[in-house]
Amino acid sequence: MRDHENNMKKQSIVPISIALIVAATVAMLLAAGCSNDLPLASVLERTRVIGARVEVASDPGRAEVAPGESATVEWIVTGPAAPTSLDWAFALCTTAANGATCKDAPQPIATGSGQPVVAPFTAPDAATLGTDFLPMMLGEVCADGTLGFDPNTQLGTCTGAGASGTSANFVVPVTPDGATPNRHPVLANDVVQLGGVDWDPATATATAGDACDATTGLPVVSATATGQDAVKQEIRIVSDGDDRETYTPAGATTAQLEELQISNFTTTGKFESSYAAIFSTDTRPDADVIVKWEPPAAADLSGGGEVVMFYFVVRDLRGGLDWTSRALCTISP
């Protein structure tokens, strides 16, 4: 159901943990053969968090931290339009490796405004973490509202008419003692095609909702005329060799390729599926997935044409993440 209550606060809770992502993938597999139609997840009707990734300044591309190491978490925040204001606050605690609740009181670590949303932190030391606990970052990202604090939880709140808040948590991956650190997939250099034609990443500089036409320099797709069936557009994402590593899962004796989950987001129209997956058994060096997007109804366009933004977030289900974006122009038929 779409949220048309523009005068009410819009709030979501996004636990971006490995356990959640695995559960989402299982749900996706169980839904195979069904519609798997999750428009509320894939349509960016408001500003919200769509992902988070660890950044280690001394080792770019590493997706895990060592105990006691300083790093940052970058939160990917986007929506249908740039918010008038964007404020955020984060805290850090420790959690059981298989849980999502703090075992100690969250400690405030970072506040800020605007993009990018980057929270620096220092991971607890090895004595604190042991083998049973991991760092967890919790926070509030508040668009077009007033960022406050709950004295009981020491966490942020987002209030105000029209405010859009995301309460998020992220279990920070830590490299087990003696293990090789996981690295992020690299989606930014992968081929993305629209209708069989390479989709230029330079289109991502466009702004969602802006007026556009055939002369704007963006791929052009017709909106759906009243009374007509939508012509779904095929989007192909090609994963190259630097996206997946070979590793041996805990408790296993045989190495395997990582699995990738790709989440699809758009500012208007509708994806046929919110997720796509490349499985460990798919050993093609350029494994690909195809997702389908349905253009919006012509009646919903503002003017003769408008820019539509797309965001693709890839996760390796071990804490690694990358993302890329594209834009096209939807015009009246």
Tab-separated table of N, CA and C in Angstrom, residues 97-259:
chain	number	residue	atom	x	y	z
A	97	ALA	N	26.878	-12.726	17.982
A	97	ALA	CA	27.167	-12.944	16.573
A	97	ALA	C	25.942	-13.375	15.790
A	98	ASN	N	24.996	-14.022	16.443
A	98	ASN	CA	23.786	-14.478	15.754
A	98	ASN	C	22.550	-13.699	16.199
A	99	GLY	N	22.752	-12.517	16.791
A	99	GLY	CA	21.620	-11.754	17.305
A	99	GLY	C	21.556	-10.367	16.717
A	100	ALA	N	20.619	-9.559	17.218
A	100	ALA	CA	20.458	-8.202	16.716
A	100	ALA	C	20.069	-7.235	17.830
A	101	THR	N	20.387	-7.589	19.080
A	101	THR	CA	20.114	-6.702	20.207
A	101	THR	C	21.409	-6.424	20.946
A	102	CYS	N	21.506	-5.226	21.514
A	102	CYS	CA	22.726	-4.830	22.220
A	102	CYS	C	22.865	-5.580	23.535
A	103	LYS	N	24.082	-6.001	23.837
A	103	LYS	CA	24.331	-6.615	25.142
A	103	LYS	C	24.808	-5.572	26.144
A	104	ASP	N	25.091	-4.362	25.650
A	104	ASP	CA	25.486	-3.262	26.521
A	104	ASP	C	24.837	-1.983	25.998
A	105	ALA	N	24.923	-0.917	26.767
A	105	ALA	CA	24.284	0.339	26.384
A	105	ALA	C	24.962	0.936	25.151
A	106	PRO	N	24.194	1.349	24.127
A	106	PRO	CA	24.788	1.980	22.947
A	106	PRO	C	25.523	3.267	23.325
A	107	GLN	N	26.712	3.467	22.742
A	107	GLN	CA	27.498	4.658	23.015
A	107	GLN	C	27.491	5.568	21.784
A	108	PRO	N	27.036	6.823	21.925
A	108	PRO	CA	27.011	7.727	20.771
A	108	PRO	C	28.400	7.870	20.155
A	109	ILE	N	28.458	7.847	18.817
A	109	ILE	CA	29.756	7.929	18.147
A	109	ILE	C	29.810	8.993	17.067
A	110	ALA	N	28.673	9.347	16.450
A	110	ALA	CA	28.749	10.290	15.340
A	110	ALA	C	27.405	10.951	15.088
A	111	THR	N	27.447	12.252	14.769
A	111	THR	CA	26.277	12.983	14.297
A	111	THR	C	26.721	13.842	13.117
A	112	GLY	N	25.767	14.201	12.268
A	112	GLY	CA	26.128	15.041	11.139
A	112	GLY	C	24.914	15.417	10.325
A	113	SER	N	25.174	16.164	9.255
A	113	SER	CA	24.112	16.608	8.364
A	113	SER	C	24.562	16.467	6.920
A	114	GLY	N	23.596	16.189	6.037
A	114	GLY	CA	23.877	16.134	4.620
A	114	GLY	C	24.528	14.834	4.179
A	115	GLN	N	24.855	14.799	2.880
A	115	GLN	CA	25.513	13.649	2.284
A	115	GLN	C	27.013	13.913	2.152
A	116	PRO	N	27.871	12.893	2.178
A	116	PRO	CA	27.536	11.495	2.452
A	116	PRO	C	27.285	11.260	3.935
A	117	VAL	N	26.565	10.178	4.221
A	117	VAL	CA	26.296	9.801	5.604
A	117	VAL	C	27.360	8.792	6.010
A	118	VAL	N	28.371	9.267	6.718
A	118	VAL	CA	29.529	8.438	7.077
A	118	VAL	C	29.765	8.550	8.577
A	119	ALA	N	29.788	7.397	9.244
A	119	ALA	CA	29.955	7.366	10.699
A	119	ALA	C	31.272	6.684	11.063
A	120	PRO	N	32.254	7.413	11.598
A	120	PRO	CA	33.502	6.787	12.042
A	120	PRO	C	33.310	6.065	13.368
A	121	PHE	N	34.097	5.014	13.579
A	121	PHE	CA	34.014	4.268	14.834
A	121	PHE	C	35.310	3.504	15.034
A	122	THR	N	35.476	3.006	16.238
A	122	THR	CA	36.573	2.098	16.552
A	122	THR	C	35.985	0.812	17.095
A	123	ALA	N	36.324	-0.292	16.474
A	123	ALA	CA	35.777	-1.577	16.898
A	123	ALA	C	36.289	-1.930	18.297
A	124	PRO	N	35.470	-2.576	19.121
A	124	PRO	CA	35.951	-3.044	20.425
A	124	PRO	C	37.156	-3.973	20.252
A	125	ASP	N	37.955	-4.064	21.284
A	125	ASP	CA	39.154	-4.904	21.171
A	125	ASP	C	38.796	-6.390	21.267
A	126	ALA	N	39.803	-7.215	21.034
A	126	ALA	CA	39.584	-8.661	20.990
A	126	ALA	C	39.082	-9.203	22.321
A	127	ALA	N	39.543	-8.627	23.423
A	127	ALA	CA	39.098	-9.105	24.735
A	127	ALA	C	37.611	-8.838	24.940
A	128	THR	N	37.120	-7.725	24.414
A	128	THR	CA	35.701	-7.387	24.552
A	128	THR	C	34.829	-8.245	23.652
A	129	LEU	N	35.290	-8.459	22.430
A	129	LEU	CA	34.491	-9.219	21.475
A	129	LEU	C	34.555	-10.718	21.722
A	130	GLY	N	35.739	-11.216	22.083
A	130	GLY	CA	35.892	-12.667	22.226
A	130	GLY	C	35.541	-13.359	20.914
A	131	THR	N	34.885	-14.488	21.006
A	131	THR	CA	34.457	-15.207	19.805
A	131	THR	C	32.947	-15.181	19.627
A	132	ASP	N	32.251	-14.537	20.564
A	132	ASP	CA	30.785	-14.596	20.557
A	132	ASP	C	30.095	-13.281	20.220
A	133	PHE	N	30.849	-12.168	20.116
A	133	PHE	CA	30.204	-10.879	19.935
A	133	PHE	C	30.783	-10.113	18.745
A	134	LEU	N	29.968	-9.197	18.229
A	134	LEU	CA	30.358	-8.342	17.117
A	134	LEU	C	29.915	-6.913	17.415
A	135	PRO	N	30.569	-5.915	16.811
A	135	PRO	CA	30.085	-4.541	16.961
A	135	PRO	C	28.781	-4.367	16.188
A	136	MET	N	27.885	-3.540	16.696
A	136	MET	CA	26.674	-3.196	15.971
A	136	MET	C	26.471	-1.688	16.024
A	137	MET	N	26.282	-1.083	14.859
A	137	MET	CA	26.017	0.344	14.776
A	137	MET	C	24.511	0.560	14.639
A	138	LEU	N	23.970	1.446	15.457
A	138	LEU	CA	22.550	1.788	15.421
A	138	LEU	C	22.421	3.277	15.179
A	139	GLY	N	21.357	3.678	14.518
A	139	GLY	CA	21.215	5.103	14.317
A	139	GLY	C	19.902	5.518	13.702
A	140	GLU	N	19.785	6.811	13.515
A	140	GLU	CA	18.608	7.422	12.925
A	140	GLU	C	19.062	8.357	11.804
A	141	VAL	N	18.441	8.189	10.637
A	141	VAL	CA	18.655	9.105	9.522
A	141	VAL	C	17.340	9.837	9.313
A	142	CYS	N	17.371	11.160	9.435
A	142	CYS	CA	16.148	11.964	9.471
A	142	CYS	C	16.137	12.966	8.325
A	143	ALA	N	15.196	12.777	7.399
A	143	ALA	CA	15.044	13.689	6.270
A	143	ALA	C	13.820	14.565	6.476
A	144	ASP	N	13.978	15.853	6.234
A	144	ASP	CA	12.864	16.808	6.298
A	144	ASP	C	12.136	16.768	7.634
A	145	GLY	N	12.897	16.589	8.696
A	145	GLY	CA	12.302	16.544	10.026
A	145	GLY	C	13.283	17.055	11.059
A	146	THR	N	12.938	16.829	12.314
A	146	THR	CA	13.788	17.262	13.424
A	146	THR	C	14.404	16.039	14.089
A	147	LEU	N	15.727	15.974	14.082
A	147	LEU	CA	16.445	14.881	14.725
A	147	LEU	C	16.505	15.138	16.222
A	148	GLY	N	16.041	14.173	17.000
A	148	GLY	CA	16.094	14.287	18.449
A	148	GLY	C	16.741	13.053	19.047
A	149	PHE	N	16.676	12.949	20.375
A	149	PHE	CA	17.290	11.821	21.068
A	149	PHE	C	16.345	11.285	22.130
A	150	ASP	N	16.288	9.996	22.233
A	150	ASP	CA	15.505	9.338	23.267
A	150	ASP	C	16.437	9.081	24.443
A	151	PRO	N	16.218	9.724	25.582
A	151	PRO	CA	17.141	9.562	26.715
A	151	PRO	C	17.150	8.141	27.266
A	152	ASN	N	16.099	7.406	27.022
A	152	ASN	CA	16.052	6.037	27.533
A	152	ASN	C	16.916	5.087	26.707
A	153	THR	N	16.907	5.286	25.389
A	153	THR	CA	17.677	4.391	24.525
A	153	THR	C	18.992	5.000	24.060
A	154	GLN	N	19.146	6.310	24.240
A	154	GLN	CA	20.302	7.057	23.752
A	154	GLN	C	20.411	6.980	22.231
A	155	LEU	N	19.295	6.776	21.561
A	155	LEU	CA	19.262	6.710	20.112
A	155	LEU	C	18.470	7.878	19.552
A	156	GLY	N	18.611	8.102	18.245
A	156	GLY	CA	17.973	9.231	17.612
A	156	GLY	C	16.495	9.005	17.347
A	157	THR	N	15.769	10.115	17.181
A	157	THR	CA	14.371	10.093	16.769
A	157	THR	C	14.213	11.094	15.631
A	158	CYS	N	13.145	10.934	14.852
A	158	CYS	CA	12.884	11.844	13.731
A	158	CYS	C	11.419	12.253	13.786
A	159	THR	N	11.150	13.527	14.006
A	159	THR	CA	9.772	13.979	14.183
A	159	THR	C	9.491	15.183	13.294
A	160	GLY	N	8.194	15.456	13.107
A	160	GLY	CA	7.772	16.608	12.339
A	160	GLY	C	6.863	16.214	11.197
A	161	ALA	N	5.978	17.129	10.812
A	161	ALA	CA	5.079	16.878	9.689
A	161	ALA	C	5.894	16.679	8.416
A	162	GLY	N	5.662	15.557	7.742
A	162	GLY	CA	6.382	15.260	6.511
A	162	GLY	C	7.761	14.672	6.723
A	163	ALA	N	8.158	14.433	7.988
A	163	ALA	CA	9.481	13.858	8.249
A	163	ALA	C	9.558	12.426	7.756
A	164	SER	N	10.724	12.040	7.274
A	164	SER	CA	10.972	10.667	6.831
A	164	SER	C	12.195	10.140	7.555
A	165	GLY	N	11.966	9.241	8.512
A	165	GLY	CA	13.063	8.721	9.322
A	165	GLY	C	13.319	7.252	9.069
A	166	THR	N	14.581	6.854	9.100
A	166	THR	CA	14.956	5.458	9.033
A	166	THR	C	15.758	5.111	10.275
A	167	SER	N	15.235	4.202	11.098
A	167	SER	CA	15.989	3.669	12.229
A	167	SER	C	16.697	2.412	11.733
A	168	ALA	N	18.016	2.451	11.709
A	168	ALA	CA	18.775	1.367	11.080
A	168	ALA	C	19.797	0.782	12.033
A	169	ASN	N	20.103	-0.477	11.841
A	169	ASN	CA	21.240	-1.066	12.541
A	169	ASN	C	22.029	-1.934	11.589
A	170	PHE	N	23.319	-2.013	11.844
A	170	PHE	CA	24.246	-2.726	10.970
A	170	PHE	C	25.236	-3.485	11.825
A	171	VAL	N	25.231	-4.801	11.711
A	171	VAL	CA	26.205	-5.626	12.423
A	171	VAL	C	27.510	-5.578	11.651
A	172	VAL	N	28.539	-5.003	12.250
A	172	VAL	CA	29.811	-4.779	11.562
A	172	VAL	C	30.588	-6.092	11.462
A	173	PRO	N	30.945	-6.523	10.246
A	173	PRO	CA	31.705	-7.773	10.117
A	173	PRO	C	33.120	-7.623	10.690
A	174	VAL	N	33.546	-8.642	11.412
A	174	VAL	CA	34.889	-8.677	11.993
A	174	VAL	C	35.605	-9.913	11.459
A	175	THR	N	36.855	-9.736	11.047
A	175	THR	CA	37.626	-10.861	10.524
A	175	THR	C	37.982	-11.825	11.644
A	176	PRO	N	37.569	-13.085	11.544
A	176	PRO	CA	37.957	-14.063	12.571
A	176	PRO	C	39.474	-14.213	12.638
A	177	ASP	N	39.961	-14.529	13.796
A	177	ASP	CA	41.399	-14.673	13.994
A	177	ASP	C	41.973	-15.702	13.013
A	178	GLY	N	42.987	-15.276	12.274
A	178	GLY	CA	43.657	-16.173	11.334
A	178	GLY	C	42.986	-16.292	9.983
A	179	ALA	N	41.828	-15.651	9.795
A	179	ALA	CA	41.094	-15.777	8.528
A	179	ALA	C	41.502	-14.671	7.551
A	180	THR	N	41.238	-14.902	6.279
A	180	THR	CA	41.471	-13.893	5.251
A	180	THR	C	40.281	-12.940	5.215
A	181	PRO	N	40.508	-11.630	5.306
A	181	PRO	CA	39.378	-10.696	5.335
A	181	PRO	C	38.544	-10.757	4.052
A	182	ASN	N	37.249	-10.628	4.207
A	182	ASN	CA	36.360	-10.529	3.063
A	182	ASN	C	36.512	-9.148	2.427
A	183	ARG	N	36.285	-9.085	1.118
A	183	ARG	CA	36.358	-7.819	0.401
A	183	ARG	C	35.019	-7.523	-0.267
A	184	HIS	N	34.770	-6.247	-0.479
A	184	HIS	CA	33.523	-5.844	-1.100
A	184	HIS	C	33.460	-6.289	-2.563
A	185	PRO	N	32.289	-6.662	-3.042
A	185	PRO	CA	32.126	-6.794	-4.488
A	185	PRO	C	32.304	-5.410	-5.125
A	186	VAL	N	32.575	-5.384	-6.432
A	186	VAL	CA	32.797	-4.112	-7.126
A	186	VAL	C	31.768	-3.992	-8.248
A	187	LEU	N	30.608	-3.457	-7.898
A	187	LEU	CA	29.533	-3.321	-8.873
A	187	LEU	C	29.726	-2.109	-9.774
A	188	ALA	N	30.454	-1.120	-9.283
A	188	ALA	CA	30.573	0.147	-9.995
A	188	ALA	C	31.174	-0.007	-11.388
A	189	ASN	N	32.000	-1.043	-11.613
A	189	ASN	CA	32.612	-1.216	-12.933
A	189	ASN	C	31.943	-2.316	-13.755
A	190	ASP	N	30.814	-2.820	-13.294
A	190	ASP	CA	30.119	-3.876	-14.028
A	190	ASP	C	29.255	-3.284	-15.138
A	191	VAL	N	29.011	-4.102	-16.150
A	191	VAL	CA	28.150	-3.687	-17.257
A	191	VAL	C	26.689	-3.764	-16.820
A	192	VAL	N	25.953	-2.684	-17.063
A	192	VAL	CA	24.508	-2.663	-16.861
A	192	VAL	C	23.894	-2.279	-18.206
A	193	GLN	N	22.931	-3.075	-18.655
A	193	GLN	CA	22.298	-2.824	-19.946
A	193	GLN	C	20.804	-2.563	-19.779
A	194	LEU	N	20.282	-1.705	-20.638
A	194	LEU	CA	18.854	-1.428	-20.713
A	194	LEU	C	18.392	-1.799	-22.115
A	195	GLY	N	17.525	-2.795	-22.189
A	195	GLY	CA	17.049	-3.232	-23.491
A	195	GLY	C	18.153	-3.726	-24.399
A	196	GLY	N	19.189	-4.364	-23.825
A	196	GLY	CA	20.283	-4.922	-24.612
A	196	GLY	C	21.362	-3.934	-24.991
A	197	VAL	N	21.253	-2.683	-24.547
A	197	VAL	CA	22.235	-1.639	-24.860
A	197	VAL	C	22.921	-1.198	-23.579
A	198	ASP	N	24.246	-1.066	-23.630
A	198	ASP	CA	24.985	-0.620	-22.445
A	198	ASP	C	24.417	0.695	-21.931
A	199	TRP	N	24.218	0.746	-20.611
A	199	TRP	CA	23.599	1.899	-19.947
A	199	TRP	C	24.716	2.709	-19.309
A	200	ASP	N	24.969	3.874	-19.841
A	200	ASP	CA	26.091	4.706	-19.431
A	200	ASP	C	25.954	5.123	-17.966
A	201	PRO	N	26.972	4.824	-17.126
A	201	PRO	CA	26.887	5.243	-15.719
A	201	PRO	C	26.858	6.759	-15.557
A	202	ALA	N	27.264	7.491	-16.605
A	202	ALA	CA	27.231	8.951	-16.516
A	202	ALA	C	25.809	9.475	-16.393
A	203	THR	N	24.822	8.646	-16.748
A	203	THR	CA	23.429	9.084	-16.606
A	203	THR	C	23.058	9.306	-15.151
A	204	ALA	N	23.825	8.729	-14.234
A	204	ALA	CA	23.497	8.825	-12.813
A	204	ALA	C	23.609	10.241	-12.277
A	205	THR	N	24.181	11.161	-13.056
A	205	THR	CA	24.276	12.552	-12.603
A	205	THR	C	22.946	13.287	-12.747
A	206	ALA	N	21.973	12.663	-13.397
A	206	ALA	CA	20.659	13.288	-13.544
A	206	ALA	C	19.954	13.331	-12.191
A	207	THR	N	18.873	14.092	-12.131
A	207	THR	CA	18.112	14.254	-10.884
A	207	THR	C	16.705	13.727	-11.078
A	208	ALA	N	16.285	12.834	-10.197
A	208	ALA	CA	14.956	12.244	-10.291
A	208	ALA	C	13.874	13.312	-10.295
A	209	GLY	N	12.904	13.122	-11.207
A	209	GLY	CA	11.773	14.034	-11.260
A	209	GLY	C	11.969	15.243	-12.135
A	210	ASP	N	13.232	15.508	-12.559
A	210	ASP	CA	13.457	16.657	-13.436
A	210	ASP	C	12.786	16.433	-14.787
A	211	ALA	N	12.438	17.520	-15.446
A	211	ALA	CA	11.865	17.418	-16.784
A	211	ALA	C	12.928	16.929	-17.766
A	212	CYS	N	12.505	16.132	-18.744
A	212	CYS	CA	13.432	15.616	-19.737
A	212	CYS	C	12.670	15.313	-21.019
A	213	ASP	N	13.438	15.102	-22.103
A	213	ASP	CA	12.854	14.700	-23.374
A	213	ASP	C	13.925	13.973	-24.177
A	214	ALA	N	13.663	13.718	-25.440
A	214	ALA	CA	14.580	12.934	-26.274
A	214	ALA	C	15.912	13.628	-26.502
A	215	THR	N	15.993	14.923	-26.213
A	215	THR	CA	17.239	15.660	-26.434
A	215	THR	C	18.096	15.750	-25.170
A	216	THR	N	17.629	15.174	-24.071
A	216	THR	CA	18.327	15.320	-22.787
A	216	THR	C	19.607	14.499	-22.717
A	217	GLY	N	19.703	13.447	-23.539
A	217	GLY	CA	20.886	12.600	-23.521
A	217	GLY	C	20.738	11.343	-22.700
A	218	LEU	N	19.544	11.089	-22.185
A	218	LEU	CA	19.257	9.886	-21.418
A	218	LEU	C	18.549	8.873	-22.304
A	219	PRO	N	18.648	7.571	-21.970
A	219	PRO	CA	17.793	6.601	-22.653
A	219	PRO	C	16.329	6.994	-22.470
A	220	VAL	N	15.538	6.803	-23.514
A	220	VAL	CA	14.133	7.228	-23.478
A	220	VAL	C	13.223	6.009	-23.493
A	221	VAL	N	12.261	5.983	-22.582
A	221	VAL	CA	11.274	4.905	-22.487
A	221	VAL	C	9.896	5.543	-22.397
A	222	SER	N	8.937	5.009	-23.135
A	222	SER	CA	7.586	5.553	-23.108
A	222	SER	C	6.845	5.096	-21.859
A	223	ALA	N	6.107	6.013	-21.275
A	223	ALA	CA	5.217	5.659	-20.170
A	223	ALA	C	4.060	4.832	-20.720
A	224	THR	N	3.289	4.257	-19.817
A	224	THR	CA	2.194	3.369	-20.209
A	224	THR	C	0.927	4.174	-20.448
A	225	ALA	N	0.421	4.092	-21.680
A	225	ALA	CA	-0.786	4.836	-22.037
A	225	ALA	C	-1.988	4.266	-21.305
A	226	THR	N	-2.955	5.120	-21.019
A	226	THR	CA	-4.175	4.685	-20.349
A	226	THR	C	-4.869	3.594	-21.164
A	227	GLY	N	-5.209	2.512	-20.474
A	227	GLY	CA	-5.895	1.413	-21.133
A	227	GLY	C	-4.977	0.429	-21.829
A	228	GLN	N	-3.665	0.668	-21.807
A	228	GLN	CA	-2.710	-0.219	-22.455
A	228	GLN	C	-1.912	-1.003	-21.410
A	229	ASP	N	-1.462	-2.201	-21.804
A	229	ASP	CA	-0.580	-2.963	-20.933
A	229	ASP	C	0.823	-2.359	-20.964
A	230	ALA	N	1.487	-2.378	-19.823
A	230	ALA	CA	2.841	-1.833	-19.744
A	230	ALA	C	3.808	-2.701	-20.543
A	231	VAL	N	4.749	-2.059	-21.215
A	231	VAL	CA	5.828	-2.763	-21.909
A	231	VAL	C	7.018	-2.798	-20.955
A	232	LYS	N	7.270	-3.952	-20.363
A	232	LYS	CA	8.335	-4.064	-19.366
A	232	LYS	C	9.705	-3.990	-20.029
A	233	GLN	N	10.601	-3.270	-19.378
A	233	GLN	CA	11.957	-3.087	-19.876
A	233	GLN	C	12.904	-4.054	-19.174
A	234	GLU	N	13.759	-4.726	-19.957
A	234	GLU	CA	14.732	-5.652	-19.378
A	234	GLU	C	16.015	-4.919	-19.010
A	235	ILE	N	16.425	-5.111	-17.779
A	235	ILE	CA	17.689	-4.554	-17.295
A	235	ILE	C	18.618	-5.725	-16.972
A	236	ARG	N	19.756	-5.746	-17.628
A	236	ARG	CA	20.731	-6.842	-17.447
A	236	ARG	C	21.932	-6.324	-16.671
A	237	ILE	N	22.286	-7.036	-15.612
A	237	ILE	CA	23.448	-6.690	-14.796
A	237	ILE	C	24.455	-7.827	-14.913
A	238	VAL	N	25.672	-7.492	-15.344
A	238	VAL	CA	26.712	-8.496	-15.576
A	238	VAL	C	27.751	-8.401	-14.472
A	239	SER	N	27.907	-9.467	-13.723
A	239	SER	CA	28.876	-9.509	-12.626
A	239	SER	C	30.202	-10.041	-13.148
A	240	ASP	N	31.267	-9.250	-13.005
A	240	ASP	CA	32.557	-9.713	-13.498
A	240	ASP	C	33.385	-10.343	-12.387
A	241	GLY	N	34.621	-10.667	-12.689
A	241	GLY	CA	35.436	-11.489	-11.797
A	241	GLY	C	35.816	-10.862	-10.477
A	242	ASP	N	35.727	-9.521	-10.349
A	242	ASP	CA	36.128	-8.914	-9.077
A	242	ASP	C	34.960	-8.753	-8.103
A	243	ASP	N	33.828	-9.354	-8.435
A	243	ASP	CA	32.667	-9.250	-7.545
A	243	ASP	C	32.594	-10.361	-6.506
A	244	ARG	N	33.164	-11.524	-6.845
A	244	ARG	CA	32.996	-12.686	-5.969
A	244	ARG	C	34.339	-13.307	-5.614
A	245	GLU	N	34.448	-13.697	-4.356
A	245	GLU	CA	35.629	-14.406	-3.875
A	245	GLU	C	35.281	-15.870	-3.622
A	246	THR	N	36.302	-16.680	-3.568
A	246	THR	CA	36.145	-18.078	-3.158
A	246	THR	C	36.493	-18.178	-1.684
A	247	TYR	N	35.635	-18.845	-0.924
A	247	TYR	CA	35.882	-18.978	0.505
A	247	TYR	C	35.308	-20.305	0.978
A	248	THR	N	35.709	-20.706	2.163
A	248	THR	CA	35.182	-21.935	2.772
A	248	THR	C	34.252	-21.546	3.910
A	249	PRO	N	32.950	-21.811	3.767
A	249	PRO	CA	32.005	-21.442	4.828
A	249	PRO	C	32.347	-22.118	6.152
A	250	ALA	N	31.966	-21.474	7.242
A	250	ALA	CA	32.197	-22.047	8.570
A	250	ALA	C	31.563	-23.429	8.662
A	251	GLY	N	32.328	-24.387	9.140
A	251	GLY	CA	31.829	-25.745	9.298
A	251	GLY	C	31.928	-26.590	8.047
A	252	ALA	N	32.332	-25.969	6.936
A	252	ALA	CA	32.452	-26.713	5.682
A	252	ALA	C	33.912	-27.059	5.413
A	253	THR	N	34.134	-27.966	4.497
A	253	THR	CA	35.501	-28.356	4.132
A	253	THR	C	35.809	-28.031	2.676
A	254	THR	N	34.774	-27.642	1.925
A	254	THR	CA	34.949	-27.370	0.508
A	254	THR	C	34.734	-25.891	0.233
A	255	ALA	N	35.647	-25.313	-0.534
A	255	ALA	CA	35.538	-23.901	-0.888
A	255	ALA	C	34.444	-23.699	-1.933
A	256	GLN	N	33.856	-22.518	-1.926
A	256	GLN	CA	32.812	-22.196	-2.905
A	256	GLN	C	32.874	-20.714	-3.248
A	257	LEU	N	32.253	-20.351	-4.353
A	257	LEU	CA	32.118	-18.949	-4.711
A	257	LEU	C	31.070	-18.283	-3.824
A	258	GLU	N	31.245	-17.009	-3.579
A	258	GLU	CA	30.218	-16.264	-2.863
A	258	GLU	C	28.942	-16.205	-3.693
A	259	GLU	N	27.821	-16.096	-3.001
A	259	GLU	CA	26.561	-15.793	-3.663
A	259	GLU	C	26.333	-14.285	-3.598
